[in-house]
mmCIF file of C-alpha atoms in Angstrom:
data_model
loop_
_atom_site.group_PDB
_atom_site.id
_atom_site.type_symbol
_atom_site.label_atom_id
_atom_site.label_comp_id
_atom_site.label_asym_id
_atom_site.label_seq_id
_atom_site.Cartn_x
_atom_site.Cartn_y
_atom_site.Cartn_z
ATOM 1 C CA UNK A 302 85.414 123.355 86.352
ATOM 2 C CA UNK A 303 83.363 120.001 86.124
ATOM 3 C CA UNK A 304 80.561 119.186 88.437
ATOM 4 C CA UNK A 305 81.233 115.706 90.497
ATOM 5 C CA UNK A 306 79.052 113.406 92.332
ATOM 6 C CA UNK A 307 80.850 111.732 95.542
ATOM 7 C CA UNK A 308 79.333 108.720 97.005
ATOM 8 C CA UNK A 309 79.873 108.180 100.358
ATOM 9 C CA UNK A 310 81.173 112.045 100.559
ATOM 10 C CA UNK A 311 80.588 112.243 104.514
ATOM 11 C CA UNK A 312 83.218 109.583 104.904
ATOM 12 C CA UNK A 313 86.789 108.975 106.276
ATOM 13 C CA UNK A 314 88.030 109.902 102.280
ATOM 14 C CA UNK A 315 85.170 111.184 100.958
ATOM 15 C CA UNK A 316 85.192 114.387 103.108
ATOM 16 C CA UNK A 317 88.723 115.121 102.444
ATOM 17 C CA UNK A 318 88.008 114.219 98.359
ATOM 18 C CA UNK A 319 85.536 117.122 98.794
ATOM 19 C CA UNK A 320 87.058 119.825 100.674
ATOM 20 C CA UNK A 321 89.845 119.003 97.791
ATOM 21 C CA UNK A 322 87.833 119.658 94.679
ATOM 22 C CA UNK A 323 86.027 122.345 96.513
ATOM 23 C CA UNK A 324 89.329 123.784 96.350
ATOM 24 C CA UNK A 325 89.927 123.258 93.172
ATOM 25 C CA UNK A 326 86.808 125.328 91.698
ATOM 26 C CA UNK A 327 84.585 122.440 90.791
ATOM 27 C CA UNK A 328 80.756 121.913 91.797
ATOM 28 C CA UNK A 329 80.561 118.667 94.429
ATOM 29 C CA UNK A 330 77.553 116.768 95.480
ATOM 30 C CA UNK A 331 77.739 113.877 97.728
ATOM 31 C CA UNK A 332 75.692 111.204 97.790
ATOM 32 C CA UNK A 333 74.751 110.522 101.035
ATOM 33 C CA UNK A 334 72.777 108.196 103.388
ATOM 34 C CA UNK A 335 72.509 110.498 106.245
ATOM 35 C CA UNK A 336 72.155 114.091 106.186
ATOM 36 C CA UNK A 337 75.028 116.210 107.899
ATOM 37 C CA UNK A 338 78.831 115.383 107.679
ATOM 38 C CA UNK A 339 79.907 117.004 104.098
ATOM 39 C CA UNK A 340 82.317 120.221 103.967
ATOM 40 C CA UNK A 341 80.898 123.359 103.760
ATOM 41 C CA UNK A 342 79.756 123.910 99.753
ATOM 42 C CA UNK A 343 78.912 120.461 99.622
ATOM 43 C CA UNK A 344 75.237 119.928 97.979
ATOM 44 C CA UNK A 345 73.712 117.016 99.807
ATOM 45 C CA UNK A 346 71.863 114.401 98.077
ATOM 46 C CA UNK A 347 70.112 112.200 100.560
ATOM 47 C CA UNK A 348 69.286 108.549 98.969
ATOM 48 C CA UNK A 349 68.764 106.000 102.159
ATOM 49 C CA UNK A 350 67.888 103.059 99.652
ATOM 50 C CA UNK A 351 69.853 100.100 100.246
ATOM 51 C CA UNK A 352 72.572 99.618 98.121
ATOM 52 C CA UNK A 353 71.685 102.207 95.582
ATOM 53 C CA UNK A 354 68.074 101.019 95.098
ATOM 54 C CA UNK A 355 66.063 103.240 92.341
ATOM 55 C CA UNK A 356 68.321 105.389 92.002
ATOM 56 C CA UNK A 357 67.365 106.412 89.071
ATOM 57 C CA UNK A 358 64.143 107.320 90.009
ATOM 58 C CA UNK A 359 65.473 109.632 92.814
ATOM 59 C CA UNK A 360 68.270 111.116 91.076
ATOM 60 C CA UNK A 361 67.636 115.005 90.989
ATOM 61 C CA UNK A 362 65.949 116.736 88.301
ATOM 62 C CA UNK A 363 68.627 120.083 87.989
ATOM 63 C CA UNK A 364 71.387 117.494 88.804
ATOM 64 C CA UNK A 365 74.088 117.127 85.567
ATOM 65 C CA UNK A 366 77.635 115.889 85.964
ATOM 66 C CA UNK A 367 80.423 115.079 84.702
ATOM 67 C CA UNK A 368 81.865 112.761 86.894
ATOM 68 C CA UNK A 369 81.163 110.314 89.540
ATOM 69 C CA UNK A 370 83.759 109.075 92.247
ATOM 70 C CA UNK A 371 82.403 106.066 93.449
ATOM 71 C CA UNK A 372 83.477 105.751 97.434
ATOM 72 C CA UNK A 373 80.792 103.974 99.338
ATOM 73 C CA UNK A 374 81.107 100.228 100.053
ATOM 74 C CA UNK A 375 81.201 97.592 102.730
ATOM 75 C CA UNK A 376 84.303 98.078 104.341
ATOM 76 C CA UNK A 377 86.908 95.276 105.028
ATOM 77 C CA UNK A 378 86.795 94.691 108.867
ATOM 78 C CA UNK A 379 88.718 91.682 110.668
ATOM 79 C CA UNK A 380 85.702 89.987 112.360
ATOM 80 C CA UNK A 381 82.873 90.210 110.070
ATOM 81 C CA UNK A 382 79.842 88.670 111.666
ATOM 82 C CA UNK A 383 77.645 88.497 108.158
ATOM 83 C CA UNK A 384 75.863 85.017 108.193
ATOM 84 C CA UNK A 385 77.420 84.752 104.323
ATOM 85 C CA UNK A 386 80.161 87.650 104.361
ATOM 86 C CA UNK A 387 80.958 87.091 99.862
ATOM 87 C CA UNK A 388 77.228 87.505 99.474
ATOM 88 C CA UNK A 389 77.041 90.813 101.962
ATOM 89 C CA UNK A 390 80.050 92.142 100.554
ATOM 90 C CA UNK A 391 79.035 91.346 96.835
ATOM 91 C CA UNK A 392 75.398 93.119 96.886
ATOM 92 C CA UNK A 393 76.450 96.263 97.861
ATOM 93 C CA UNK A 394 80.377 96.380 96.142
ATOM 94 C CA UNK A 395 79.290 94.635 93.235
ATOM 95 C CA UNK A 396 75.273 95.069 92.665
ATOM 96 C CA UNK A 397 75.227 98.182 94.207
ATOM 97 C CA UNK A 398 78.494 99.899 92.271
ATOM 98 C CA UNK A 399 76.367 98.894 89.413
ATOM 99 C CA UNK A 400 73.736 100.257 90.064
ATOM 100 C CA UNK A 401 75.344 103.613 90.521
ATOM 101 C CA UNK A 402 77.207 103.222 86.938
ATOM 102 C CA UNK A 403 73.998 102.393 85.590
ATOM 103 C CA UNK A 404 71.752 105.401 86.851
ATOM 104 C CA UNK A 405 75.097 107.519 86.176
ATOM 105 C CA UNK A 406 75.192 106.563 82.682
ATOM 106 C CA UNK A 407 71.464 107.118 81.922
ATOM 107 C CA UNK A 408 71.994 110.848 83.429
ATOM 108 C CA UNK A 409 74.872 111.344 80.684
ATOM 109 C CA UNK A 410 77.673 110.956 83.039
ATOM 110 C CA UNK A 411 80.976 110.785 81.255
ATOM 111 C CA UNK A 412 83.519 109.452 83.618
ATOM 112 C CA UNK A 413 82.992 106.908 86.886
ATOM 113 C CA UNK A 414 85.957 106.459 89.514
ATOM 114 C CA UNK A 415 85.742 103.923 91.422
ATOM 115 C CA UNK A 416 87.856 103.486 94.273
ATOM 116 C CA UNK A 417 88.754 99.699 94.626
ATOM 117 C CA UNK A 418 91.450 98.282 97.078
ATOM 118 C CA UNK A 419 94.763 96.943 96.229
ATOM 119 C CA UNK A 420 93.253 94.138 98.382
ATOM 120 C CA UNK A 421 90.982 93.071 94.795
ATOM 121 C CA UNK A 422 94.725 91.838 93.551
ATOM 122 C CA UNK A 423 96.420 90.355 96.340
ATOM 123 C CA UNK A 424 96.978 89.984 99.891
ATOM 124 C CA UNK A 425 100.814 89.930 99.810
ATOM 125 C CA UNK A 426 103.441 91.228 97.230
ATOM 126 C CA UNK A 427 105.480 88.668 94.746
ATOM 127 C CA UNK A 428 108.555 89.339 95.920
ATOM 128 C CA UNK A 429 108.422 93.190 94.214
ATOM 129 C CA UNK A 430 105.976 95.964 94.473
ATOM 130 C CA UNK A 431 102.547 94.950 92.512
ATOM 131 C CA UNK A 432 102.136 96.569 89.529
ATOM 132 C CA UNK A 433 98.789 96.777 87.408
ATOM 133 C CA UNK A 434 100.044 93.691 85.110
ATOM 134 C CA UNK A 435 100.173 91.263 88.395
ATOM 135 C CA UNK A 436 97.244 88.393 88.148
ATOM 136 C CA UNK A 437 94.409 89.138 90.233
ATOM 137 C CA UNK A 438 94.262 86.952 93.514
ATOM 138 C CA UNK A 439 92.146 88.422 95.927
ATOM 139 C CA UNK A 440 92.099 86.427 99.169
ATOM 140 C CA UNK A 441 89.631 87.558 101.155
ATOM 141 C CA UNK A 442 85.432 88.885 100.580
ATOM 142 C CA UNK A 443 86.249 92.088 100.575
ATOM 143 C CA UNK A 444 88.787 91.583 98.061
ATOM 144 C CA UNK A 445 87.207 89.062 96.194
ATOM 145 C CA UNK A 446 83.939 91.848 95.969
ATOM 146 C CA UNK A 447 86.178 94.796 94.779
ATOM 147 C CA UNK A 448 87.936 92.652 92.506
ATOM 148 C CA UNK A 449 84.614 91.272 91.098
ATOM 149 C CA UNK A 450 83.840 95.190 90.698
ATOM 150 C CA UNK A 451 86.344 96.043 88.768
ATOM 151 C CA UNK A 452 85.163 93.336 86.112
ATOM 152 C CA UNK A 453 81.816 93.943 86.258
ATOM 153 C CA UNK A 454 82.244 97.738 85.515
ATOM 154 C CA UNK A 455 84.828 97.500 83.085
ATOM 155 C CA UNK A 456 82.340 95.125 80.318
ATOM 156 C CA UNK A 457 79.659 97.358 81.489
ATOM 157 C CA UNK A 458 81.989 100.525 80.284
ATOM 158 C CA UNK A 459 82.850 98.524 77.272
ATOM 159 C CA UNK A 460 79.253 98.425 76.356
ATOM 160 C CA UNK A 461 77.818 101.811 77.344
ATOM 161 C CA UNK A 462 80.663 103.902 76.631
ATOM 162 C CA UNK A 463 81.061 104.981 80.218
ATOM 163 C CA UNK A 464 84.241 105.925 81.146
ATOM 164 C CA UNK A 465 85.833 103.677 84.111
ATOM 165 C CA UNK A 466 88.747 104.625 85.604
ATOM 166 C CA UNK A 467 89.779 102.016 88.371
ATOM 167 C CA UNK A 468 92.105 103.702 91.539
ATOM 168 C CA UNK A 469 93.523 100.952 93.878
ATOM 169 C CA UNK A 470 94.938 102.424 96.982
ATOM 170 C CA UNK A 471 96.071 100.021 99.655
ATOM 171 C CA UNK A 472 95.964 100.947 103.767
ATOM 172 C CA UNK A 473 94.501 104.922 103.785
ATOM 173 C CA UNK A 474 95.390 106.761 106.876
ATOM 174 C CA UNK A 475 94.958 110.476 107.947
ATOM 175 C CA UNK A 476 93.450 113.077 110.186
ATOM 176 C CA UNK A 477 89.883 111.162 111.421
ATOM 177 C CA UNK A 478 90.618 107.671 110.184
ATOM 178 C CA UNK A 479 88.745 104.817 111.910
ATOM 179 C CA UNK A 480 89.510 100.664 111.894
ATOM 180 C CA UNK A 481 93.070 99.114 112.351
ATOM 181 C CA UNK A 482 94.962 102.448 112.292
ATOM 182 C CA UNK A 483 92.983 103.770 114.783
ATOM 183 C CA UNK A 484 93.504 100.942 116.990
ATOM 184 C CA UNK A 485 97.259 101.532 116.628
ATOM 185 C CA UNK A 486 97.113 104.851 117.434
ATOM 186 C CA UNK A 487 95.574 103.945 120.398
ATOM 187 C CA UNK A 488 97.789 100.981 121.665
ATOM 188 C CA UNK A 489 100.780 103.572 120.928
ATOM 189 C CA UNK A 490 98.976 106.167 122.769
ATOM 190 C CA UNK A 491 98.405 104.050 125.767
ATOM 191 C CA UNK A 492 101.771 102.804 125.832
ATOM 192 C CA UNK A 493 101.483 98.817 124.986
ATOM 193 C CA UNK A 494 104.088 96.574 124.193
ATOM 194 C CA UNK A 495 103.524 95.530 120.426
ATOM 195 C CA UNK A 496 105.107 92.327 118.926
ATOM 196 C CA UNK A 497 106.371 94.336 115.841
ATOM 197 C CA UNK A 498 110.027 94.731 116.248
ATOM 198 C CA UNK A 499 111.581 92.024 114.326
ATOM 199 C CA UNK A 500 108.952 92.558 111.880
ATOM 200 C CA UNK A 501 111.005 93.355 108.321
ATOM 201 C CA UNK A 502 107.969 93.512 105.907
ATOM 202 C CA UNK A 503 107.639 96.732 103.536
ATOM 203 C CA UNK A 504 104.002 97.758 103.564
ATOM 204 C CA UNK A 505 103.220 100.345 100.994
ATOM 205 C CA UNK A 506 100.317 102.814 102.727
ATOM 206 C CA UNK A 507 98.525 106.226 101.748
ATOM 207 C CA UNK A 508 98.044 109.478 103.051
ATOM 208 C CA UNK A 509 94.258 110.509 102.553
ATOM 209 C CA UNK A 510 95.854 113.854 101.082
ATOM 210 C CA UNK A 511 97.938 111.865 98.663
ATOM 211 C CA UNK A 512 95.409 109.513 97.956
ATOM 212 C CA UNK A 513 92.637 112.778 96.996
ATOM 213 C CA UNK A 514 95.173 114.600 95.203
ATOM 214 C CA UNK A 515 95.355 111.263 93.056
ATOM 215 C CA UNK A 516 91.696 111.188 92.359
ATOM 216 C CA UNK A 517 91.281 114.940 91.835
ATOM 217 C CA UNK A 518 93.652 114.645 88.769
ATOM 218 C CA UNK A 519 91.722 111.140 87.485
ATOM 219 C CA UNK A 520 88.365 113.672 87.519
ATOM 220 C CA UNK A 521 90.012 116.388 85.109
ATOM 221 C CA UNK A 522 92.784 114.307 83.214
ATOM 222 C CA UNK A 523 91.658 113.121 79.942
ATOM 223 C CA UNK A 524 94.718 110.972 80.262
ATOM 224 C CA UNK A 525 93.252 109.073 82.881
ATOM 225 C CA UNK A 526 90.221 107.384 80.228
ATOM 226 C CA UNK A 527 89.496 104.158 80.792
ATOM 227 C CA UNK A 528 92.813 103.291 82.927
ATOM 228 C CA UNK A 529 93.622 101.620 86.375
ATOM 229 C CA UNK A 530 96.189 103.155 88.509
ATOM 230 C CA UNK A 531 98.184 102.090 91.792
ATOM 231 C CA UNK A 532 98.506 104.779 94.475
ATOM 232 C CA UNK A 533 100.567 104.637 97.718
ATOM 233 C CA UNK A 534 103.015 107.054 99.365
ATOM 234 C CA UNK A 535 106.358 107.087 97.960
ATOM 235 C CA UNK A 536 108.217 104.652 99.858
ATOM 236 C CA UNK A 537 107.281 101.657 101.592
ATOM 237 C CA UNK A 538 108.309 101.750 105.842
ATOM 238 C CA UNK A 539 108.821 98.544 107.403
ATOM 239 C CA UNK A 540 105.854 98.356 109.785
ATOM 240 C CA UNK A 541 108.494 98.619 112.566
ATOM 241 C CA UNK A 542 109.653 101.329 110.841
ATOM 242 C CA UNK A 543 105.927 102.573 110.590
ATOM 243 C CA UNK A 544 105.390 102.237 114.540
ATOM 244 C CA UNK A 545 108.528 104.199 115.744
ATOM 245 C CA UNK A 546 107.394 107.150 112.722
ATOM 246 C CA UNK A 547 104.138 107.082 114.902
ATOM 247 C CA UNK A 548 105.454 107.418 117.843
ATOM 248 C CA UNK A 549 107.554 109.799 117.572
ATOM 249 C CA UNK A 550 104.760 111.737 116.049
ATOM 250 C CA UNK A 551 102.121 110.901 118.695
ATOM 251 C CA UNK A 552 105.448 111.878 121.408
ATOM 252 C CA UNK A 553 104.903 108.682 122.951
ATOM 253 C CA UNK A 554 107.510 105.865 123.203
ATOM 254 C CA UNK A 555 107.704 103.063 121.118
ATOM 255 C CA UNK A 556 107.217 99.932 123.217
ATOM 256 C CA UNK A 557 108.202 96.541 120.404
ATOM 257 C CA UNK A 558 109.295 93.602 120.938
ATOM 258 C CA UNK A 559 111.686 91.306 118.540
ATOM 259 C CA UNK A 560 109.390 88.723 118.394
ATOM 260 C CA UNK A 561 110.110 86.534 115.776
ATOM 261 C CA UNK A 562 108.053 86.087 112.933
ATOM 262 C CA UNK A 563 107.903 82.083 112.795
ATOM 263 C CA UNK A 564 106.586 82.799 116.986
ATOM 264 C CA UNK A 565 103.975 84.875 115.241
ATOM 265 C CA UNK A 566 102.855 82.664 112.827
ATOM 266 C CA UNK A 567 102.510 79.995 115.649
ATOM 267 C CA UNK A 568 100.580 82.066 117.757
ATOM 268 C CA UNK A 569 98.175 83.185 114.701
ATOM 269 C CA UNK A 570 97.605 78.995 114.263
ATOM 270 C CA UNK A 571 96.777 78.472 117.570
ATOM 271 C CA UNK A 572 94.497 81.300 118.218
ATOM 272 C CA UNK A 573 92.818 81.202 114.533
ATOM 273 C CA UNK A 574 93.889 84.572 113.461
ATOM 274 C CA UNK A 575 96.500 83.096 110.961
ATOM 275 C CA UNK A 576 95.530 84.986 108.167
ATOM 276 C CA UNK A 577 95.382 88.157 110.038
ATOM 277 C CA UNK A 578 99.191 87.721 111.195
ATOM 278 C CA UNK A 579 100.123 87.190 107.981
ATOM 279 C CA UNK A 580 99.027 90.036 106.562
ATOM 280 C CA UNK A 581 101.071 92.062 109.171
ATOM 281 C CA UNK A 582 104.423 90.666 108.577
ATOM 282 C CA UNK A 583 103.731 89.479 104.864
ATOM 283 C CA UNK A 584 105.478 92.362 102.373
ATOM 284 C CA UNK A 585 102.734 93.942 100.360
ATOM 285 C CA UNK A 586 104.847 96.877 98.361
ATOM 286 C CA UNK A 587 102.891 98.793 95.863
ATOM 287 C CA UNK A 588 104.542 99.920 92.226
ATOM 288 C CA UNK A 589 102.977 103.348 91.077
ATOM 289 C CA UNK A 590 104.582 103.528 87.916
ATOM 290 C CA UNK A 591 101.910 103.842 85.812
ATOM 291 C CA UNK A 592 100.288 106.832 87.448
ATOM 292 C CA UNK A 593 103.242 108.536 87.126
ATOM 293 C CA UNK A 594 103.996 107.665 83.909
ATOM 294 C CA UNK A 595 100.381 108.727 82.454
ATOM 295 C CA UNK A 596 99.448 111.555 84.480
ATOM 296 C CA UNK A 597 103.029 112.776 85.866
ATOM 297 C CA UNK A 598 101.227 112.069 89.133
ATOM 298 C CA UNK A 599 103.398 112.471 92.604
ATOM 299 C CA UNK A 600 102.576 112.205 95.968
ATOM 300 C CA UNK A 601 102.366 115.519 97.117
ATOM 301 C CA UNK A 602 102.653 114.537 100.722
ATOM 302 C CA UNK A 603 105.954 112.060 102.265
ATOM 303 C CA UNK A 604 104.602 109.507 104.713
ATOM 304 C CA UNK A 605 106.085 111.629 107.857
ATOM 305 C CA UNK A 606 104.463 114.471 106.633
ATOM 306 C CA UNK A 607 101.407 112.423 107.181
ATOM 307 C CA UNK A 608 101.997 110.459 110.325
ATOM 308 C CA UNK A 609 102.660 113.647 111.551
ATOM 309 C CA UNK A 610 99.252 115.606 110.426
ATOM 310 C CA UNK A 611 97.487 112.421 111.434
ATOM 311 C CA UNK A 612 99.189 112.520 114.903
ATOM 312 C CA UNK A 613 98.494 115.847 115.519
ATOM 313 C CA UNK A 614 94.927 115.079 114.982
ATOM 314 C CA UNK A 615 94.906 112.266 117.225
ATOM 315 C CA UNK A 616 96.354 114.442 120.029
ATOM 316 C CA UNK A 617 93.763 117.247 119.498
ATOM 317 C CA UNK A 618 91.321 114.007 120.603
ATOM 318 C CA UNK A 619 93.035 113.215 123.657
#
């Protein structure tokens, strides 16, 4: 049994993260800006400083663990409306990440996860699933912040001692997500025709279940020290592929149409949303090798198994 501290535990992941350890046996506090929203046998810690500010100076008395899973950040959205979005991104997924490794380490914290984005590497896949060896590219602020992140906590482990494990999941869906998949859901739901059918690209994505099960073993495996590790859902659908799944699920039709993708890719130019087309038909598979490798780790869940908890959710809503 270890005790773990979960920023950001009242969100999307973080609540399923808890009600998983919970069930494991292991003491969980979240780290919280708002009171309310954790599973039942949660301890609440309420800190409402921006960005982690003196934490230290807040951080409970009777409070001694073993890990921390590092959740909270400034999410990627696809119309940010930050005067500078790098510099609103970087202070709190840089500074403030820091700043919990920092007061986490001077409470004699022995492990940090911290739960980047397979966006801090790239955009788009090589031509083969991205492994942990690819170059780092990130193309956009969010990426760029979670990439910068990474490097900042890995020197800062190499001179503490702190142990930084680095997870990089890429598109998270599951019962109560928000953002783009929820948008989906919706345009399924309500029946619109979607541009998607002659779409071909592989995207590797993650059930929240998979992707908790994942961290729950990086909190107790001593295997894990020090190590970065690619998650996704084993498989990669075509997002076609990923619509009809949905669907099907949601027991609505599937309403695509074969647009091409060069008639895409003009559209994206001409209404300045290029980048945000590309990402939908560009390939972005995910290699999880490694994880597997180290920590015999498997995806407990398949992707239908998912798309199928997540659309029985979403019809519980409606």
């Amino acid at each position: 049994m270890s005790h773990v501290l979960v920023t950001g535990a009242n969100g999307f992941v973080g609540r399923s993260l808890c009600r998983a350890l919970l069930s494991e046996g292991h003491v969980v506090t979240g780290l919280v800006r708002q009171a309310g929203g954790c599973p039942n046998g949660t301890q609440e810690w309420l800190h409402n400083g921006k960005d982690f500010a003196n934490l230290p100076a807040t951080w409970p008395q009777n409070l001694i663990s073993d890990c921390v899973v590092h959740l909270a950040a400034r999410v990627h959205v696809m119309r940010d409306d930050a005067a500078d979005p790098l510099a609103a991104f970087r202070q709190t997924n840089v500074e403030g990440t820091l700043r919990v490794a920092k007061a986490a380490c001077q409470r004699g914290v022995r492990r940090m996860i911290f739960v980047s984005s397979i966006k801090a590497m790239a955009e788009v896949d090589p031509g083969r699933p991205l492994s942990e060896n690819n170059p780092l590219c990130p193309q956009d602020a969010y990426g760029r912040s979670k990439c910068e992140a990474e490097q900042a906590l890995i020197q800062f482990g190499k001179e503490t001692g702190l142990d930084v494990v680095i997870v990089r999941p890429p598109l998270v869906y599951g019962p109560e997500v928000r953002a783009n998949f929820l948008r989906l859901m919706d345009a399924v739901w309500r029946g619109m025709p979607l541009p998607l059918g002659a779409v071909s690209a592989r995207r590797s994505v993650i059930y929240v279940g998979n992707l908790t099960d994942a961290l729950v073993r990086c909190v107790t495996d001593p295997r894990a020290a020090r190590q970065c590790f690619h998650v996704a859902d084993s498989g990669a659908p075509t997002v076609a592929e990923l619509v009809r799944s949905l669907a099907l699920h949601l027991r609505k039709p599937s309403r695509m149409l074969p647009v091409p993708a060069g008639w895409l890719r003009a559209a994206g130019r001409l209404t300045g949303r290029s980048a945000e087309i590309d990402r939908l038909i560009g390939s972005l598979q995910v290699d999880t090798t490694h994880i597997r490798e180290v920590l015999g780790w498997r995806a407990p869940f398949s992707t239908d198994d998912g798309l199928s908890a997540t659309a029985a959710w979403y019809r519980s809503t409606h």
